[in-house]
Coordinates of C-alpha atoms in Angstrom, one line a residue:
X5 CA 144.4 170.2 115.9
X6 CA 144.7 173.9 116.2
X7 CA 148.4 175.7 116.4
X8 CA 146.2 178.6 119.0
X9 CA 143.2 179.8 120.4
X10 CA 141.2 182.8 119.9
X11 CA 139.7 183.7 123.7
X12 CA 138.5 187.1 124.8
X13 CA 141.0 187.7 128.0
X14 CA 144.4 185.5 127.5
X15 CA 146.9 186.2 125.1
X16 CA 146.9 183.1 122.2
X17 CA 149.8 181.1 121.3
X18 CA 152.2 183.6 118.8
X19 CA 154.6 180.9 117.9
X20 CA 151.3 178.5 116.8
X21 CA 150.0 181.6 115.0
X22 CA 153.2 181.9 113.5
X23 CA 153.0 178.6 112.1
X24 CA 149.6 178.7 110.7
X25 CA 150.8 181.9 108.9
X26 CA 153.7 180.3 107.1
X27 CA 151.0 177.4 106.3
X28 CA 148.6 179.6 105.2
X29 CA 151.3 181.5 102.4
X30 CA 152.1 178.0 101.3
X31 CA 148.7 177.6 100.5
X32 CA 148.3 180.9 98.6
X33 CA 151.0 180.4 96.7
X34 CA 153.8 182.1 98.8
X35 CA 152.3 185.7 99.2
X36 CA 149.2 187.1 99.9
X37 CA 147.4 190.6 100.9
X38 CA 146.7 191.0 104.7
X39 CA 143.0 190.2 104.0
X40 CA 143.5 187.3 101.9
X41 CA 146.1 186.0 104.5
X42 CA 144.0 187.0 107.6
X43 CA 141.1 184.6 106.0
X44 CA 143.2 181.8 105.1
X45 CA 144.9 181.4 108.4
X46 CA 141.2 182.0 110.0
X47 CA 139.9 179.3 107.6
X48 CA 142.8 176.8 108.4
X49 CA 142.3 176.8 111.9
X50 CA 138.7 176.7 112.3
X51 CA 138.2 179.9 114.3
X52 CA 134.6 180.2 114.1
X53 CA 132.5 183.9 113.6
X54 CA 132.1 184.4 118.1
X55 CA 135.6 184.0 118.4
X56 CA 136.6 186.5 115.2
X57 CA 134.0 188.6 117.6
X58 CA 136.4 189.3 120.2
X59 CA 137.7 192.6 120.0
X60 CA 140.4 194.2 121.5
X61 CA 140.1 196.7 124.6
X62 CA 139.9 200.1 122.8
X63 CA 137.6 198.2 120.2
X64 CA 139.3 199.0 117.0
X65 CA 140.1 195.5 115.9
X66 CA 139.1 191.7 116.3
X67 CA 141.7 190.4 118.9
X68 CA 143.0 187.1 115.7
X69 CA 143.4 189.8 113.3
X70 CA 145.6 191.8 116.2
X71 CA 147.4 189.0 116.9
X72 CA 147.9 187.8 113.2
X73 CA 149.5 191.3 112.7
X74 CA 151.9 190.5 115.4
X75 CA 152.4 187.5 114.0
X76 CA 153.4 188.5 111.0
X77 CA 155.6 191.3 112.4
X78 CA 157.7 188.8 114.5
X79 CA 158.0 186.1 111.4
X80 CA 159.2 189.7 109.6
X81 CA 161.6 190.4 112.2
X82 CA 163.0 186.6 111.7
X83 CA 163.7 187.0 108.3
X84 CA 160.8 184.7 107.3
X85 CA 158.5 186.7 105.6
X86 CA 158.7 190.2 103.9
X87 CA 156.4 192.7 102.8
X88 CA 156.1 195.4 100.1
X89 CA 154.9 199.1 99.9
X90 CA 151.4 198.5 98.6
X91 CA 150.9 195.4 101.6
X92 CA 151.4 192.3 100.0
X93 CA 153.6 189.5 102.2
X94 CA 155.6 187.0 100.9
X95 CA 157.8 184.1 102.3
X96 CA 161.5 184.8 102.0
X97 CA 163.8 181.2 101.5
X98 CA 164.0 180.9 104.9
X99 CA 160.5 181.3 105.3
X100 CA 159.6 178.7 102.8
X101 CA 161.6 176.2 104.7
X102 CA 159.9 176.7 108.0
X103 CA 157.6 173.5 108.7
X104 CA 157.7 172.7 112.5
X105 CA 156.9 174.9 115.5
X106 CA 160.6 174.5 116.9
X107 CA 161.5 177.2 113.9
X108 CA 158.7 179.5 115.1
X109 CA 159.5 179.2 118.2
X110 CA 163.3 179.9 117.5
X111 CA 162.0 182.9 116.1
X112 CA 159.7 184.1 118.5
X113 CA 162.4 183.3 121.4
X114 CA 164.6 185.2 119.4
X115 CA 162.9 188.6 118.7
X116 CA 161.8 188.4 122.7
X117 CA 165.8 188.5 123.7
X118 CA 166.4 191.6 120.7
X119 CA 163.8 193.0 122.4
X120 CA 165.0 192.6 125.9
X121 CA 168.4 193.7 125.1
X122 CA 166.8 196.4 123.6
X123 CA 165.2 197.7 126.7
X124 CA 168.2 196.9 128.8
X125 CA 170.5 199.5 126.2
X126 CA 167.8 201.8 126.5
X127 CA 167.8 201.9 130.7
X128 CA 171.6 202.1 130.7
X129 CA 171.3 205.3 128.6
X130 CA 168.6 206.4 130.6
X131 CA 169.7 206.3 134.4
X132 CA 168.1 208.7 135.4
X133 CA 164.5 207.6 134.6
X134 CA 162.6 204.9 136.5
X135 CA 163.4 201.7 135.4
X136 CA 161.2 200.2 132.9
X137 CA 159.7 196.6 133.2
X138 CA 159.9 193.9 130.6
X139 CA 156.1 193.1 129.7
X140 CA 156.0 189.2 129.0
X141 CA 153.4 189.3 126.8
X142 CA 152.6 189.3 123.1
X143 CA 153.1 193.5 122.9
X144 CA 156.5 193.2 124.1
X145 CA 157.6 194.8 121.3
X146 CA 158.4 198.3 121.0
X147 CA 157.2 199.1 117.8
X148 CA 153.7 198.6 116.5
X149 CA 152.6 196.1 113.7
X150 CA 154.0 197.0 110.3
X151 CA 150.4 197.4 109.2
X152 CA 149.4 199.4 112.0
X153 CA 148.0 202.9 111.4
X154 CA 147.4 205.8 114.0
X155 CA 145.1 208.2 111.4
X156 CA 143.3 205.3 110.1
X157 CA 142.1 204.9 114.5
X158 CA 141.8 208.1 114.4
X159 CA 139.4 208.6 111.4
X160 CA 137.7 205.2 112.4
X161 CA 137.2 206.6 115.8
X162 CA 135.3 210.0 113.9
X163 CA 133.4 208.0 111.7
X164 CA 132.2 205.8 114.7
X165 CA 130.9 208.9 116.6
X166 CA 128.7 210.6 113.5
X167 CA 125.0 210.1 113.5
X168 CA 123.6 207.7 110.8
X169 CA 122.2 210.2 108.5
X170 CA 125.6 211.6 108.5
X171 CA 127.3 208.6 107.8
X172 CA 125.1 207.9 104.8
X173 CA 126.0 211.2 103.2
X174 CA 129.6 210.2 103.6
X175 CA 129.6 207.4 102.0
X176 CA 127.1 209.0 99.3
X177 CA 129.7 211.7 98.8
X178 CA 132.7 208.9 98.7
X179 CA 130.5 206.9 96.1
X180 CA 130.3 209.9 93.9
X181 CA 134.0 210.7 93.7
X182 CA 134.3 207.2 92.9
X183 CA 132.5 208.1 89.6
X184 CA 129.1 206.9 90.6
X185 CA 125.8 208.9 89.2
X186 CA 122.6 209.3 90.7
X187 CA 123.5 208.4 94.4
X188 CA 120.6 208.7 96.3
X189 CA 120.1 208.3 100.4
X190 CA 117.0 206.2 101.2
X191 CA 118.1 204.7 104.7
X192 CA 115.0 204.5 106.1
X193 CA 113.0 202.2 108.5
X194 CA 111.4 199.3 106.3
X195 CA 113.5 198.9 103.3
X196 CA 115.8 196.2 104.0
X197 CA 118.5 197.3 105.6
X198 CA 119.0 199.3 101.7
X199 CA 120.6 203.3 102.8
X200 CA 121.2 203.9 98.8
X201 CA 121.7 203.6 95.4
X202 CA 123.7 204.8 92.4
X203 CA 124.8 204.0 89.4
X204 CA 128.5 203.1 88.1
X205 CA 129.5 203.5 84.5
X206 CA 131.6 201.3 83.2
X207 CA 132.7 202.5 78.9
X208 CA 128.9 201.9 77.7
X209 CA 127.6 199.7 80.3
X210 CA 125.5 200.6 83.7
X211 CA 125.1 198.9 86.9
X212 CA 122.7 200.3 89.2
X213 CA 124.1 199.7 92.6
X214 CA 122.4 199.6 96.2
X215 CA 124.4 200.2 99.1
X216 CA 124.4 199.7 102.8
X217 CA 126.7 201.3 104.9
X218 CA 126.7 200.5 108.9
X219 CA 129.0 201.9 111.7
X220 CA 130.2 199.1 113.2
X221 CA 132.9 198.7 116.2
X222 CA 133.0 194.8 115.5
X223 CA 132.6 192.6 113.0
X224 CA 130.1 192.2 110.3
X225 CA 128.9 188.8 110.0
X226 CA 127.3 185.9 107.5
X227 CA 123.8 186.3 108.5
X228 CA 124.4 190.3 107.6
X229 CA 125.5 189.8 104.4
X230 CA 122.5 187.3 103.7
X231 CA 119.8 189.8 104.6
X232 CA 121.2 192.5 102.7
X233 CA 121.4 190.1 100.2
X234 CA 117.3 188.8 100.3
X235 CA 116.5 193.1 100.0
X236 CA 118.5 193.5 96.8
X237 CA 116.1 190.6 95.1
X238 CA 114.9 192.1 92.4
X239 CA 115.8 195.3 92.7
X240 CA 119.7 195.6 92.1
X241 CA 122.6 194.4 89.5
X242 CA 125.2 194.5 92.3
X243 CA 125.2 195.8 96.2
X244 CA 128.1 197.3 98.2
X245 CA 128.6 197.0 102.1
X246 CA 130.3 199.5 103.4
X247 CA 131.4 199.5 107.1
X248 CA 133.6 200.8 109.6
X249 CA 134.1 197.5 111.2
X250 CA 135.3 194.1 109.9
X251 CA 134.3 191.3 108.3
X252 CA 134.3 187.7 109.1
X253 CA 135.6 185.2 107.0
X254 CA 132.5 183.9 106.8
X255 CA 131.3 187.0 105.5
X256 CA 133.7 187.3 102.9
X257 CA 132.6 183.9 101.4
X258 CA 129.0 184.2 101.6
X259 CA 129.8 187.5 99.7
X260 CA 131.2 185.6 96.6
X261 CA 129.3 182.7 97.2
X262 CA 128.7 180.8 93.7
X263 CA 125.1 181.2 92.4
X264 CA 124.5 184.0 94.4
X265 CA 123.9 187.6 93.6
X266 CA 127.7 189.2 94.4
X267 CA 128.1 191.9 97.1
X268 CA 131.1 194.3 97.2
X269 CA 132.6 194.9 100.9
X270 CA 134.5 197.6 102.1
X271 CA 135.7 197.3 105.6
X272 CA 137.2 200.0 108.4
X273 CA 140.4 199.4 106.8
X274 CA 139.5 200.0 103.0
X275 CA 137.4 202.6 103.8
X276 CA 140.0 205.0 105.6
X277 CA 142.4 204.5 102.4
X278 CA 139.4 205.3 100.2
X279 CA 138.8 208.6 101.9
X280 CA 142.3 209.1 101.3
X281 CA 142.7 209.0 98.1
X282 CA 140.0 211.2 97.5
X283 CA 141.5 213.6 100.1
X284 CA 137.7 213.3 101.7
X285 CA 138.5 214.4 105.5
X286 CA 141.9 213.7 105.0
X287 CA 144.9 215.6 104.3
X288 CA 148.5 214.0 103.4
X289 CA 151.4 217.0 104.2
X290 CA 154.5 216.8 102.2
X291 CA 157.9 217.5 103.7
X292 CA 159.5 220.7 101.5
X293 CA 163.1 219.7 100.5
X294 CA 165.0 223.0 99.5
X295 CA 168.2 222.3 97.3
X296 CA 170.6 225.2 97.0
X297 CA 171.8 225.3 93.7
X298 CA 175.6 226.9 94.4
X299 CA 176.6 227.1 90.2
X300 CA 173.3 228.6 89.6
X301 CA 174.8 231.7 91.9
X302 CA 178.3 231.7 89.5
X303 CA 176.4 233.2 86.6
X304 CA 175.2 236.2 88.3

């Protein structure tokens, strides 16, 4: 029996999701990267590739994996889980304990009222502007999830507007600062789905590489991955999907399924910390701190 359900228009069950994502840790061994936990707790519950579909309204993520976020940022906010700098969650010993919904839901209950009292401090201070209402829902909170990213939208939203052509020379660009050789562009009607290849260097070893990269607003599923798959036979050592979307579960799997030729994916998410950290399109500002060194003015 499932702890929620994944519909287009209601909000699911947070305290069942909740659940599933202390479940899911246990599973994993008691932490797990947001991908690697997003799939588990998909896999658990038996959310199926048209419900991982939905998206939300402004279309920049699937509607479990919004969810799951909150999720995880109200288990955070309950001392159940914690998370580091480079995104891995963990259970805490409280979190470990948790094995019933009634603890969830303690939680859940809890963060609401925080949140309520919140609001109420905030209108006191504020008298002068209109009262604000309590939303009962799921995005009650204040803050956005932990993960949550206003450039990465913002560079997804960019990315979703350039033409194809365009796109493909992005991600011929990004492959080359990556240390790839030989990237070509062949996107072209008739050849599979293939937009490129290169070649990656590894000490005194080659792989030649064929890519596909797709602007997507939803999610990339199975069936996707297989074609791309049947037009690297014969042709490829490895291929690389690249897309601004997501990718199902079901996606990932059929990506490392055994026996079969392996595909690389890079999602919307990867993607935007890629361009990043090649400073392709993006820029990170520093804040100056200035020290005023008072004894180095004595020796004047």
């Amino acid at each position: 029996m499932r702890r929620f359900e994944v519909d287009q228009n209601s909000l699911p069950d947070l305290p069942g999701m909740m659940l599933a994502t202390i479940e899911a840790l246990h599973k994993l061994g008691g932490s797990a990267t947001i991908q690697e936990l997003d799939e588990e707790v998909i896999s658990l519950e038996g959310v199926t590739e048209a419900e991982q579909s939905y998206m939300m309204a402004n279309d920049t993520m699937p509607r479990v994996n919004y969810f799951l976020s909150w999720a995880r940022t109200y288990l955070k906010r309950g001392d159940a889980l914690e998370n580091s700098a480079r995104g891995v969650w963990a259970l805490t010993d409280k979190g470990a304990k948790i094995g019933a919904l009634a603890a969830t839901q303690a939680i859940y209950e809890q963060v609401k009222q925080e949140e309520r009292d919140r609001a109420k401090a905030k209108r006191k201070a504020a008298k002068a502007q209109e009262k604000v209402q309590e939303d009962e829902g799921a995005q009650d909170i204040s803050d956005a999830p932990d993960e949550d990213n206003d450039w990465k939208s913002k560079l997804l939203d960019v990315m979703k507007a350039m033409q194809p052509d365009a796109f493909e020379r992005l991600a011929q660009r990004l492959l080359r600062e990556a240390g790839f050789v030989k990237v070509e562009v062949r996107g072209k009607s008739g050849d599979g789905g293939i937009d490129g290849v290169g070649v990656l260097r590894v000490n005194l070893v080659s792989f030649q590489v064929y890519f596909q990269c797709k602007r997507y607003k939803g999610n990339v599923g199975s069936k996707e991955i297989r074609d791309f798959r049947g037009a690297l036979e014969g042709r490829a050592d490895k291929g690389l999907f690249i897309t601004t979307g997501h990718f199902t579960s079901q996606a990932s799997e059929e990506a490392t399924r055994d026996g079969a030729k392996a595909i690389d994916l890079i999602d919307g998410e990867r993607l935007c910390d890629l361009l990043k950290a090649n400073k392709l399109g993006v820029q990170t500002e520093m804040v100056e701190q200035v020290t005023v060194n008072d004894h180095w003015f004595d020796g004047i």
